[in-house]
Amino acid sequence: METVDLRLENAKIPYRGSLVSGGVAIADGKLVAIRKGPLLPNADVKIDLRGMLLLPGVIDAHVHFRDPGLTWKEDFASGSMAAAAGGVTTVCDMPNCIPRTNSLKRFTEKVEIAGKKSYVDFALHAALPKTKEEGIKLMKTGAASFGEVFTYSEGDAAIRNFLDLGLTISVHAEDPRVLERFKSNGNGIEEFIRSRPREAEISEISRLLPLAENAHIHICHVTTSESVDLIRRGKKQKNKVTCEVTPHHLLLSLTHLRRLGPYAHVLPPLRSPADGSDLLRALRDGTIDIVSSDHAPHTAEEKEKGQANLFEAPPGVVGVETSLPLMLTLVRKGKLSLFRLIEAMCTSPAKIFGLRNESGVPKGTLEIGGDADLVVVDQKKKWKLKGKELHGKTKFTPFEGREVIGMPTMTFVRGKKVFEEGEIVGKRGYGKFIPRSS
Ligand code: DOR
Ligand code: ZN
C-alpha cells in the first residue's frame, strides 16, 4: 500500500453519524482515508491521539481582524493565531476595516494582506459597494457575502439595490428607526440598555424576512426569543433566511454588562438569561444555523473610556479563540449534541458561505478529497478561560475565569500543524484565500 504523509490514529472521530474509535490519513494536505478502527495506510509521520476527539476544523464565519487600518486592535497575523489556538481553521473576515472593503481593488488588496499574514485559511465578506457593477466584480472574485451591513449606519436602501445579484447579504439587524426613537443623551449603563432595546432587532428582522423571499439574507448574531420565533416562522414559509448566534449572546446576560461595563459592551447588547435559553433551544432545533464569534477586538485603553460613560467605549468582545471550548462545554453538560455542534460550527458555515477547496469538496467536513482541516480536542480537560493567555492582541475576555470542559490541543490546516499544546507552530502567510464558490 502507498505511504501517505501523515496519519492521525487512535482518535474518536465522527463517522457516519456516530462517534467511533478510528483515525484519518493525509496526503498533500487532503484527507485520503477516514476509518473506523486501527487500519490506516502507512504514513511517514504517525500521531497517536490516545482517544482524543478529532473534529473538522471550526469555520468562524464572522470575525473582525481589523486589517488594514485598525491594526493596533488586531491584524491578520494576531487574529489568525487566536483562531488557530481556538481550533478554527477558516475565518470569514468582515469589511469594516479602514478603508472599508467595498471595491474590487480593496478586496484584492485585502486578499494580499491576509495572504501574507494569516496562519489559517480565510474568506472575506465585502462591504456594499457604490455600484452594482462593482458588486458583480466582488461576487466574481469570491466575496463570501455582502456584509456585515449595518443598516443603522449605512441605511437600508443599499441592501435593496443588491438583492437581485444573488449573493448572500449578511445583516446586523437593529432597526435605525427604532434606535432613533430610543436615542439617549445619558451616559450610564442603564441608559445605554434603554437606548438599545430588543424591539430594534425584532423590528429589523420583521422587515428583512420579506426580502428573503427572493434573496438569501443571513442575519448576524441574533439575540432575542422573538427574533428566533420570527426566523422559525420565516423558514417554515420557505424564506431564504439563515442566522447565527454568538457564544456571548448564548451564555452571558445583562448581569455581565452591569458587572463588567465596557468589557461586556457589544452590539447588539447582551440580553436576559431567558433569551439565552431560547437561543440555545433554537440552536438545537436548527432555527439558528450556525455559531460565529463576532470576534471584535478593541484595546483596553479604548474600553477604559467607557468606565465613566459607556457610550464612549467601542462595542465588541473577542471570541474566535474561546468559541469552541465554550460550545464543547455545552456538549459535555448535555445541552447540545456533539453532532449539532459540528454542523453549526463546521459544516453549515461552509455550506452557507460556499467554502470549498479547489477540487470542489466543502470545507468543514471529514470527507475524502477534502482539505485536512482538523482540530484535536482533549474532551475531558477542565480548565479556566483567562484573557492573558489568549493569542490575539486583546488580553481580556468577558468569560474571564469561566470553567470550560474540552481543550483544543492541536490544529491542522490542510494537513499542516499550526497549533499544538498552547503554542503556535504554523507559519505566517500559510493561510490561503478561500473564494466563495457557490
Ligand atoms: O459589538 C460589535 N462590534 N458589534 C458589531 O456588530 C461590530 C463590532 C465591531 O466591529 O467592533
Ligand atoms: Zn460583527
CSV table of C-alpha atoms and ligand atoms in Angstrom, one decimal:
chain,number,residue,atom,x,y,z
A,1,MET,CA,0.0,0.0,0.0
A,2,GLU,CA,1.1,3.5,-0.7
A,3,THR,CA,2.7,5.6,2.0
A,4,VAL,CA,1.0,8.8,2.9
A,5,ASP,CA,2.3,11.9,4.7
A,6,LEU,CA,0.5,11.8,8.0
A,7,ARG,CA,-1.7,9.5,10.0
A,8,LEU,CA,-3.7,10.6,13.0
A,9,GLU,CA,-4.6,7.4,14.8
A,10,ASN,CA,-6.4,6.2,17.9
A,11,ALA,CA,-8.8,9.1,18.0
A,12,LYS,CA,-12.5,9.4,18.5
A,13,ILE,CA,-14.0,10.6,15.2
A,14,PRO,CA,-17.4,11.4,13.9
A,15,TYR,CA,-18.1,8.7,11.4
A,16,ARG,CA,-21.4,8.1,9.6
A,17,GLY,CA,-23.4,9.8,12.3
A,18,SER,CA,-21.8,8.2,15.3
A,19,LEU,CA,-18.6,8.7,17.3
A,20,VAL,CA,-16.2,5.8,16.8
A,21,SER,CA,-12.6,4.9,17.5
A,22,GLY,CA,-10.6,5.5,14.4
A,23,GLY,CA,-8.3,7.8,12.5
A,24,VAL,CA,-7.5,9.7,9.3
A,25,ALA,CA,-4.7,9.6,6.8
A,26,ILE,CA,-3.5,12.7,5.0
A,27,ALA,CA,-1.6,13.2,1.7
A,28,ASP,CA,-0.8,16.5,0.1
A,29,GLY,CA,-3.0,18.3,2.6
A,30,LYS,CA,-6.0,16.3,1.8
A,31,LEU,CA,-7.9,13.5,3.6
A,32,VAL,CA,-7.2,10.2,1.8
A,33,ALA,CA,-8.6,7.8,4.4
A,34,ILE,CA,-11.1,8.1,7.2
A,35,ARG,CA,-11.5,4.9,9.0
A,36,LYS,CA,-13.1,3.2,11.9
A,37,GLY,CA,-10.7,1.0,13.8
A,38,PRO,CA,-6.9,0.9,13.6
A,39,LEU,CA,-6.4,0.1,9.9
A,40,LEU,CA,-5.0,3.1,8.1
A,41,PRO,CA,-2.5,3.5,5.2
A,42,ASN,CA,1.2,3.5,6.2
A,43,ALA,CA,2.5,7.0,6.8
A,44,ASP,CA,5.8,8.9,7.2
A,45,VAL,CA,4.5,10.6,10.3
A,46,LYS,CA,2.1,8.9,12.8
A,47,ILE,CA,0.5,10.7,15.7
A,48,ASP,CA,-1.3,8.7,18.4
A,49,LEU,CA,-4.2,10.8,19.6
A,50,ARG,CA,-4.7,8.5,22.7
A,51,GLY,CA,-8.5,8.6,22.5
A,52,MET,CA,-8.8,12.3,21.9
A,53,LEU,CA,-11.6,13.8,19.8
A,54,LEU,CA,-10.7,14.6,16.2
A,55,LEU,CA,-13.1,17.0,14.6
A,56,PRO,CA,-13.3,19.1,11.4
A,57,GLY,CA,-11.7,22.5,12.0
A,58,VAL,CA,-14.1,25.2,13.1
A,59,ILE,CA,-15.2,27.7,10.5
A,60,ASP,CA,-15.8,31.1,12.1
A,61,ALA,CA,-18.0,33.0,9.7
A,62,HIS,CA,-17.9,36.3,11.5
A,63,VAL,CA,-14.6,37.9,12.7
A,64,HIS,CA,-13.3,41.4,12.6
A,65,PHE,CA,-9.5,41.2,12.2
A,66,ARG,CA,-9.2,45.0,11.6
A,67,ASP,CA,-6.6,44.7,8.8
A,68,PRO,CA,-5.9,47.1,7.2
A,69,GLY,CA,-6.2,50.4,9.1
A,70,LEU,CA,-7.0,49.4,12.6
A,71,THR,CA,-4.1,47.1,13.3
A,72,TRP,CA,-3.4,48.3,16.8
A,73,LYS,CA,-6.5,46.4,17.8
A,74,GLU,CA,-5.7,43.2,15.8
A,75,ASP,CA,-4.2,42.3,12.5
A,76,PHE,CA,-4.4,39.2,10.3
A,77,ALA,CA,-1.4,37.6,12.0
A,78,SER,CA,-2.6,38.0,15.6
A,79,GLY,CA,-6.2,37.3,14.8
A,80,SER,CA,-5.4,34.1,12.9
A,81,MET,CA,-3.1,33.0,15.7
A,82,ALA,CA,-6.0,33.3,18.0
A,83,ALA,CA,-8.1,31.3,15.5
A,84,ALA,CA,-5.5,28.5,15.3
A,85,ALA,CA,-5.4,28.3,19.1
A,86,GLY,CA,-9.2,28.0,19.2
A,87,GLY,CA,-9.3,25.2,16.7
A,88,VAL,CA,-10.6,27.5,13.9
A,89,THR,CA,-9.1,26.6,10.6
A,90,THR,CA,-11.0,29.1,8.3
A,91,VAL,CA,-12.2,32.5,9.2
A,92,CYS,CA,-14.6,34.8,7.3
A,93,ASP,CA,-13.4,38.4,7.9
A,94,MET,CA,-15.7,41.4,8.0
A,95,PRO,CA,-15.1,44.5,5.9
A,96,ASN,CA,-15.3,47.3,8.5
A,97,CYS,CA,-11.6,48.0,8.5
A,98,ILE,CA,-10.0,51.2,7.0
A,99,PRO,CA,-10.5,51.6,4.2
A,100,ARG,CA,-13.7,49.6,4.1
A,101,THR,CA,-13.5,46.5,1.8
A,102,ASN,CA,-16.1,47.9,-0.7
A,103,SER,CA,-14.4,47.6,-4.1
A,104,LEU,CA,-12.6,45.0,-6.1
A,105,LYS,CA,-9.3,46.9,-5.6
A,106,ARG,CA,-9.7,47.0,-1.9
A,107,PHE,CA,-10.8,43.4,-1.8
A,108,THR,CA,-7.8,42.3,-3.8
A,109,GLU,CA,-5.5,44.3,-1.5
A,110,LYS,CA,-7.0,42.6,1.5
A,111,VAL,CA,-6.6,39.2,0.0
A,112,GLU,CA,-2.9,40.1,-0.4
A,113,ILE,CA,-2.5,41.4,3.1
A,114,ALA,CA,-4.2,38.5,4.7
A,115,GLY,CA,-2.4,36.1,2.4
A,116,LYS,CA,0.9,37.4,3.7
A,117,LYS,CA,-0.1,37.2,7.4
A,118,SER,CA,-2.7,34.6,8.0
A,119,TYR,CA,-1.9,31.3,9.8
A,120,VAL,CA,-5.3,29.8,8.9
A,121,ASP,CA,-7.4,29.8,5.7
A,122,PHE,CA,-9.6,32.8,5.2
A,123,ALA,CA,-12.7,34.0,3.3
A,124,LEU,CA,-13.7,37.7,3.1
A,125,HIS,CA,-17.0,39.4,3.3
A,126,ALA,CA,-17.3,42.6,1.2
A,127,ALA,CA,-19.0,45.8,2.2
A,128,LEU,CA,-21.7,47.0,0.0
A,129,PRO,CA,-20.0,48.9,-2.9
A,130,LYS,CA,-21.1,52.1,-4.6
A,131,THR,CA,-22.4,50.5,-7.8
A,132,LYS,CA,-24.0,47.3,-8.9
A,133,GLU,CA,-21.2,46.7,-11.4
A,134,GLU,CA,-18.6,46.8,-8.6
A,135,GLY,CA,-20.9,44.3,-6.7
A,136,ILE,CA,-20.8,41.9,-9.6
A,137,LYS,CA,-17.0,42.1,-9.6
A,138,LEU,CA,-16.8,41.4,-5.9
A,139,MET,CA,-19.1,38.5,-6.4
A,140,LYS,CA,-17.0,37.1,-9.2
A,141,THR,CA,-13.8,37.4,-7.2
A,142,GLY,CA,-15.3,35.3,-4.4
A,143,ALA,CA,-16.7,37.5,-1.7
A,144,ALA,CA,-18.4,35.3,0.9
A,145,SER,CA,-21.3,37.7,1.2
A,146,PHE,CA,-22.2,41.4,1.2
A,147,GLY,CA,-21.9,42.4,4.8
A,148,GLU,CA,-22.0,42.8,7.7
A,149,VAL,CA,-24.3,45.5,6.6
A,150,PHE,CA,-25.1,47.9,9.5
A,151,THR,CA,-28.4,49.3,8.4
A,152,TYR,CA,-28.4,51.7,11.4
A,153,SER,CA,-25.4,53.5,9.9
A,154,GLU,CA,-25.5,52.6,6.2
A,155,GLY,CA,-29.3,52.8,5.7
A,156,ASP,CA,-31.2,50.0,4.0
A,157,ALA,CA,-31.8,51.4,0.6
A,158,ALA,CA,-28.4,50.0,-0.2
A,159,ILE,CA,-29.4,46.4,0.5
A,160,ARG,CA,-32.4,46.6,-1.8
A,161,ASN,CA,-30.1,47.6,-4.7
A,162,PHE,CA,-28.1,44.4,-4.4
A,163,LEU,CA,-30.8,41.8,-3.7
A,164,ASP,CA,-31.1,40.6,-7.2
A,165,LEU,CA,-27.3,39.9,-7.6
A,166,GLY,CA,-27.8,36.6,-5.9
A,167,LEU,CA,-25.0,36.9,-3.3
A,168,THR,CA,-25.9,36.4,0.3
A,169,ILE,CA,-26.4,39.6,2.3
A,170,SER,CA,-25.4,39.5,5.9
A,171,VAL,CA,-27.1,42.0,8.1
A,172,HIS,CA,-26.5,43.3,11.6
A,173,ALA,CA,-30.2,43.7,12.5
A,174,GLU,CA,-31.0,46.7,14.5
A,175,ASP,CA,-33.7,49.0,13.0
A,176,PRO,CA,-32.4,52.6,12.7
A,177,ARG,CA,-36.0,53.9,13.2
A,178,VAL,CA,-36.4,52.2,16.5
A,179,LEU,CA,-32.9,53.2,17.6
A,180,GLU,CA,-33.8,56.8,16.7
A,181,ARG,CA,-36.9,56.7,18.9
A,182,PHE,CA,-34.9,55.3,21.9
A,183,LYS,CA,-31.9,57.6,21.4
A,184,SER,CA,-30.4,58.7,24.6
A,185,ASN,CA,-28.3,61.7,25.8
A,186,GLY,CA,-27.5,60.0,29.1
A,187,ASN,CA,-24.3,58.0,29.8
A,188,GLY,CA,-24.9,55.3,32.4
A,189,ILE,CA,-25.2,51.5,31.7
A,190,GLU,CA,-28.9,51.6,32.4
A,191,GLU,CA,-29.3,54.4,30.0
A,192,PHE,CA,-27.4,52.5,27.4
A,193,ILE,CA,-29.5,49.4,27.9
A,194,ARG,CA,-32.7,51.5,27.4
A,195,SER,CA,-31.2,53.0,24.2
A,196,ARG,CA,-30.6,49.7,22.6
A,197,PRO,CA,-33.9,47.8,23.0
A,198,ARG,CA,-34.8,44.4,21.8
A,199,GLU,CA,-37.5,45.9,19.7
A,200,ALA,CA,-34.8,47.3,17.4
A,201,GLU,CA,-33.7,43.8,16.5
A,202,ILE,CA,-37.2,42.3,16.3
A,203,SER,CA,-38.4,45.1,14.0
A,204,GLU,CA,-35.4,44.8,11.7
A,205,ILE,CA,-35.8,41.1,11.3
A,206,SER,CA,-39.5,41.6,10.5
A,207,ARG,CA,-38.5,44.0,7.8
A,208,LEU,CA,-35.8,41.7,6.4
A,209,LEU,CA,-37.8,38.5,6.2
A,210,PRO,CA,-39.9,39.5,3.2
A,211,LEU,CA,-36.7,40.3,1.4
A,212,ALA,CA,-35.6,36.7,2.0
A,213,GLU,CA,-38.5,35.5,-0.2
A,214,ASN,CA,-36.1,36.0,-3.2
A,215,ALA,CA,-32.7,36.7,-1.9
A,216,HIS,CA,-30.6,34.9,0.7
A,217,ILE,CA,-30.4,37.0,3.8
A,218,HIS,CA,-28.1,35.9,6.6
A,219,ILE,CA,-28.9,37.5,10.0
A,220,CYS,CA,-25.8,38.1,12.1
A,221,HIS,CA,-25.8,37.4,15.8
A,222,VAL,CA,-29.5,37.1,16.8
A,223,THR,CA,-30.1,37.9,20.5
A,224,THR,CA,-33.8,37.6,21.4
A,225,SER,CA,-36.5,35.0,21.9
A,226,GLU,CA,-38.8,36.9,19.5
A,227,SER,CA,-36.1,37.0,16.8
A,228,VAL,CA,-35.8,33.2,16.7
A,229,ASP,CA,-39.6,32.9,16.7
A,230,LEU,CA,-39.8,35.2,13.6
A,231,ILE,CA,-37.0,33.3,11.9
A,232,ARG,CA,-38.6,30.0,12.7
A,233,ARG,CA,-41.8,31.2,11.0
A,234,GLY,CA,-39.8,32.6,8.1
A,235,LYS,CA,-38.1,29.3,7.5
A,236,LYS,CA,-41.5,27.5,7.6
A,237,GLN,CA,-42.6,29.8,4.8
A,238,LYS,CA,-39.5,28.8,2.9
A,239,ASN,CA,-37.8,32.2,3.2
A,240,LYS,CA,-34.2,32.0,2.2
A,241,VAL,CA,-33.0,33.1,5.6
A,242,THR,CA,-30.2,31.8,7.8
A,243,CYS,CA,-28.8,33.2,11.0
A,244,GLU,CA,-26.1,32.9,13.6
A,245,VAL,CA,-25.6,33.2,17.3
A,246,THR,CA,-22.5,34.1,19.3
A,247,PRO,CA,-21.4,32.3,22.4
A,248,HIS,CA,-21.6,35.6,24.3
A,249,HIS,CA,-25.3,36.0,23.5
A,250,LEU,CA,-25.9,32.4,24.4
A,251,LEU,CA,-24.1,32.4,27.7
A,252,LEU,CA,-23.8,35.9,29.0
A,253,SER,CA,-26.6,38.4,30.0
A,254,LEU,CA,-27.2,41.9,31.2
A,255,THR,CA,-25.8,40.9,34.6
A,256,HIS,CA,-22.4,40.7,32.9
A,257,LEU,CA,-22.8,44.1,31.2
A,258,ARG,CA,-23.7,45.6,34.6
A,259,ARG,CA,-20.7,43.9,36.3
A,260,LEU,CA,-18.1,44.3,33.5
A,261,GLY,CA,-19.3,47.6,31.9
A,262,PRO,CA,-17.3,48.4,28.7
A,263,TYR,CA,-15.7,44.9,28.8
A,264,ALA,CA,-19.0,43.3,28.1
A,265,HIS,CA,-20.3,46.0,25.8
A,266,VAL,CA,-21.2,44.6,22.4
A,267,LEU,CA,-23.8,45.3,19.8
A,268,PRO,CA,-26.4,44.0,19.7
A,269,PRO,CA,-26.2,44.1,23.5
A,270,LEU,CA,-26.4,41.2,25.9
A,271,ARG,CA,-29.9,40.3,26.8
A,272,SER,CA,-31.6,38.2,29.6
A,273,PRO,CA,-30.8,34.6,30.7
A,274,ALA,CA,-34.3,33.7,29.3
A,275,ASP,CA,-33.2,34.9,25.8
A,276,GLY,CA,-30.0,32.8,26.2
A,277,SER,CA,-32.1,29.7,26.9
A,278,ASP,CA,-34.3,30.3,23.9
A,279,LEU,CA,-31.3,30.9,21.7
A,280,LEU,CA,-29.9,27.6,22.8
A,281,ARG,CA,-33.1,25.8,22.1
A,282,ALA,CA,-33.2,27.4,18.6
A,283,LEU,CA,-29.6,26.4,18.0
A,284,ARG,CA,-30.6,22.8,18.9
A,285,ASP,CA,-33.6,22.7,16.7
A,286,GLY,CA,-31.8,24.2,13.7
A,287,THR,CA,-33.6,27.6,13.6
A,288,ILE,CA,-30.3,29.1,14.4
A,289,ASP,CA,-28.0,27.7,11.7
A,290,ILE,CA,-24.5,28.5,12.9
A,291,VAL,CA,-22.3,29.7,15.8
A,292,SER,CA,-20.0,32.6,14.9
A,293,SER,CA,-17.9,34.5,17.4
A,294,ASP,CA,-18.2,38.1,16.1
A,295,HIS,CA,-14.6,38.4,17.3
A,296,ALA,CA,-14.4,42.2,17.7
A,297,PRO,CA,-11.2,43.3,19.4
A,298,HIS,CA,-10.6,46.7,20.9
A,299,THR,CA,-7.7,47.8,23.2
A,300,ALA,CA,-8.1,48.1,27.0
A,301,GLU,CA,-7.4,51.8,26.7
A,302,GLU,CA,-10.3,52.2,24.3
A,303,LYS,CA,-12.5,50.1,26.5
A,304,GLU,CA,-11.5,52.1,29.6
A,305,LYS,CA,-13.0,55.2,28.1
A,306,GLY,CA,-16.3,53.6,28.7
A,307,GLN,CA,-15.9,53.4,32.5
A,308,ALA,CA,-17.1,56.9,33.0
A,309,ASN,CA,-19.5,56.8,30.1
A,310,LEU,CA,-20.4,53.5,28.5
A,311,PHE,CA,-21.4,55.3,25.3
A,312,GLU,CA,-17.7,56.3,24.8
A,313,ALA,CA,-16.5,52.7,24.7
A,314,PRO,CA,-16.3,50.9,21.3
A,315,PRO,CA,-18.6,47.9,21.2
A,316,GLY,CA,-17.2,44.4,20.8
A,317,VAL,CA,-15.7,41.4,22.5
A,318,VAL,CA,-13.2,38.8,21.3
A,319,GLY,CA,-14.2,35.3,20.8
A,320,VAL,CA,-12.5,33.4,18.0
A,321,GLU,CA,-10.3,31.5,20.4
A,322,THR,CA,-12.9,30.8,23.1
A,323,SER,CA,-15.9,29.7,21.0
A,324,LEU,CA,-15.1,26.0,20.6
A,325,PRO,CA,-14.3,25.4,24.3
A,326,LEU,CA,-17.4,27.2,25.4
A,327,MET,CA,-19.6,25.2,23.0
A,328,LEU,CA,-17.9,21.9,23.8
A,329,THR,CA,-18.8,22.6,27.5
A,330,LEU,CA,-22.4,22.8,26.5
A,331,VAL,CA,-22.0,19.4,24.8
A,332,ARG,CA,-20.3,18.0,27.9
A,333,LYS,CA,-23.2,19.3,30.0
A,334,GLY,CA,-25.7,17.5,27.8
A,335,LYS,CA,-27.2,20.8,26.5
A,336,LEU,CA,-26.1,20.3,22.8
A,337,SER,CA,-25.2,17.3,20.9
A,338,LEU,CA,-21.7,16.9,19.5
A,339,PHE,CA,-23.1,16.4,16.0
A,340,ARG,CA,-25.2,19.6,16.2
A,341,LEU,CA,-22.0,21.4,17.3
A,342,ILE,CA,-20.1,20.1,14.3
A,343,GLU,CA,-22.9,21.1,12.0
A,344,ALA,CA,-23.3,24.6,13.5
A,345,MET,CA,-19.5,25.3,13.7
A,346,CYS,CA,-18.0,23.4,10.8
A,347,THR,CA,-20.4,22.0,8.1
A,348,SER,CA,-23.1,24.7,7.9
A,349,PRO,CA,-20.9,27.8,7.8
A,350,ALA,CA,-19.1,26.2,4.8
A,351,LYS,CA,-22.4,25.5,3.1
A,352,ILE,CA,-23.9,28.9,3.8
A,353,PHE,CA,-20.9,30.8,2.5
A,354,GLY,CA,-19.9,28.4,-0.3
A,355,LEU,CA,-16.5,27.5,1.1
A,356,ARG,CA,-14.8,24.6,-0.8
A,357,ASN,CA,-11.3,23.5,-1.7
A,358,GLU,CA,-10.0,23.8,-5.3
A,359,SER,CA,-11.5,20.3,-6.1
A,360,GLY,CA,-14.9,21.5,-5.0
A,361,VAL,CA,-15.0,19.5,-1.8
A,362,PRO,CA,-16.7,21.5,1.0
A,363,LYS,CA,-14.6,22.8,3.9
A,364,GLY,CA,-15.8,21.8,7.4
A,365,THR,CA,-16.4,18.1,6.8
A,366,LEU,CA,-14.4,14.9,7.1
A,367,GLU,CA,-14.6,13.8,3.6
A,368,ILE,CA,-12.1,12.0,1.3
A,369,GLY,CA,-10.5,14.6,-1.0
A,370,GLY,CA,-11.4,17.4,1.3
A,371,ASP,CA,-8.8,19.7,3.0
A,372,ALA,CA,-7.3,18.1,6.1
A,373,ASP,CA,-8.6,21.0,8.3
A,374,LEU,CA,-8.8,19.4,11.7
A,375,VAL,CA,-8.8,20.1,15.4
A,376,VAL,CA,-7.9,17.6,18.1
A,377,VAL,CA,-9.7,18.1,21.4
A,378,ASP,CA,-9.0,16.8,24.8
A,379,GLN,CA,-12.6,16.4,25.6
A,380,LYS,CA,-12.3,15.8,29.3
A,381,LYS,CA,-9.9,18.6,30.2
A,382,LYS,CA,-11.3,21.1,32.7
A,383,TRP,CA,-9.7,24.5,32.6
A,384,LYS,CA,-10.4,28.2,33.0
A,385,LEU,CA,-10.5,30.8,30.3
A,386,LYS,CA,-8.0,33.6,31.0
A,387,GLY,CA,-7.6,36.8,29.0
A,388,LYS,CA,-3.9,36.9,29.5
A,389,GLU,CA,-3.4,33.5,27.8
A,390,LEU,CA,-5.2,34.5,24.6
A,391,HIS,CA,-3.2,34.6,21.4
A,392,GLY,CA,-4.7,37.7,19.8
A,393,LYS,CA,-3.8,41.3,20.7
A,394,THR,CA,-6.7,41.6,23.2
A,395,LYS,CA,-5.8,40.1,26.6
A,396,PHE,CA,-9.2,40.2,28.2
A,397,THR,CA,-12.5,38.4,27.7
A,398,PRO,CA,-15.9,38.7,29.2
A,399,PHE,CA,-15.6,35.0,30.0
A,400,GLU,CA,-12.6,35.6,32.4
A,401,GLY,CA,-12.3,32.8,34.9
A,402,ARG,CA,-15.1,30.7,33.4
A,403,GLU,CA,-14.6,27.0,33.7
A,404,VAL,CA,-14.8,25.1,30.5
A,405,ILE,CA,-14.5,21.4,29.6
A,406,GLY,CA,-12.7,20.5,26.4
A,407,MET,CA,-9.5,22.0,25.2
A,408,PRO,CA,-8.2,22.2,21.6
A,409,THR,CA,-4.7,20.7,21.7
A,410,MET,CA,-3.7,20.6,18.0
A,411,THR,CA,-5.0,22.3,14.9
A,412,PHE,CA,-4.2,21.3,11.4
A,413,VAL,CA,-4.8,23.4,8.3
A,414,ARG,CA,-4.6,21.5,5.0
A,415,GLY,CA,-2.6,18.8,6.8
A,416,LYS,CA,-0.1,21.2,8.4
A,417,LYS,CA,0.0,21.5,12.2
A,418,VAL,CA,-0.5,25.2,13.0
A,419,PHE,CA,-1.1,24.9,16.8
A,420,GLU,CA,0.0,22.5,19.4
A,421,GLU,CA,-0.4,22.5,23.2
A,422,GLY,CA,-0.7,26.2,23.7
A,423,GLU,CA,1.9,27.1,21.0
A,424,ILE,CA,1.5,28.5,17.5
A,425,VAL,CA,3.6,26.2,15.3
A,426,GLY,CA,2.3,27.3,11.9
A,427,LYS,CA,3.8,29.8,9.5
A,428,ARG,CA,2.7,33.4,9.0
A,429,GLY,CA,1.3,33.6,5.5
A,430,TYR,CA,0.5,29.9,5.2
A,431,GLY,CA,-3.3,30.7,5.2
A,432,LYS,CA,-5.0,30.7,1.8
A,433,PHE,CA,-7.8,32.7,0.4
A,434,ILE,CA,-11.0,30.6,0.0
A,435,PRO,CA,-13.2,32.3,-2.6
A,436,ARG,CA,-16.9,31.6,-2.3
A,437,SER,CA,-17.7,29.0,-5.0
A,438,SER,CA,-21.4,28.6,-4.9
B,1,DOR,O1,-20.1,44.8,19.1
B,1,DOR,C1,-19.8,44.9,17.9
B,1,DOR,N1,-18.6,45.2,17.4
B,1,DOR,N2,-20.8,44.6,17.1
B,1,DOR,C2,-20.7,44.8,15.8
B,1,DOR,O2,-21.6,44.5,15.1
B,1,DOR,C3,-19.4,45.3,15.2
B,1,DOR,C4,-18.3,45.1,16.1
B,1,DOR,C5,-17.0,45.8,15.7
B,1,DOR,O3,-16.6,45.9,14.6
B,1,DOR,O4,-16.4,46.3,16.7
B,2,ZN,ZN,-19.7,41.9,13.5
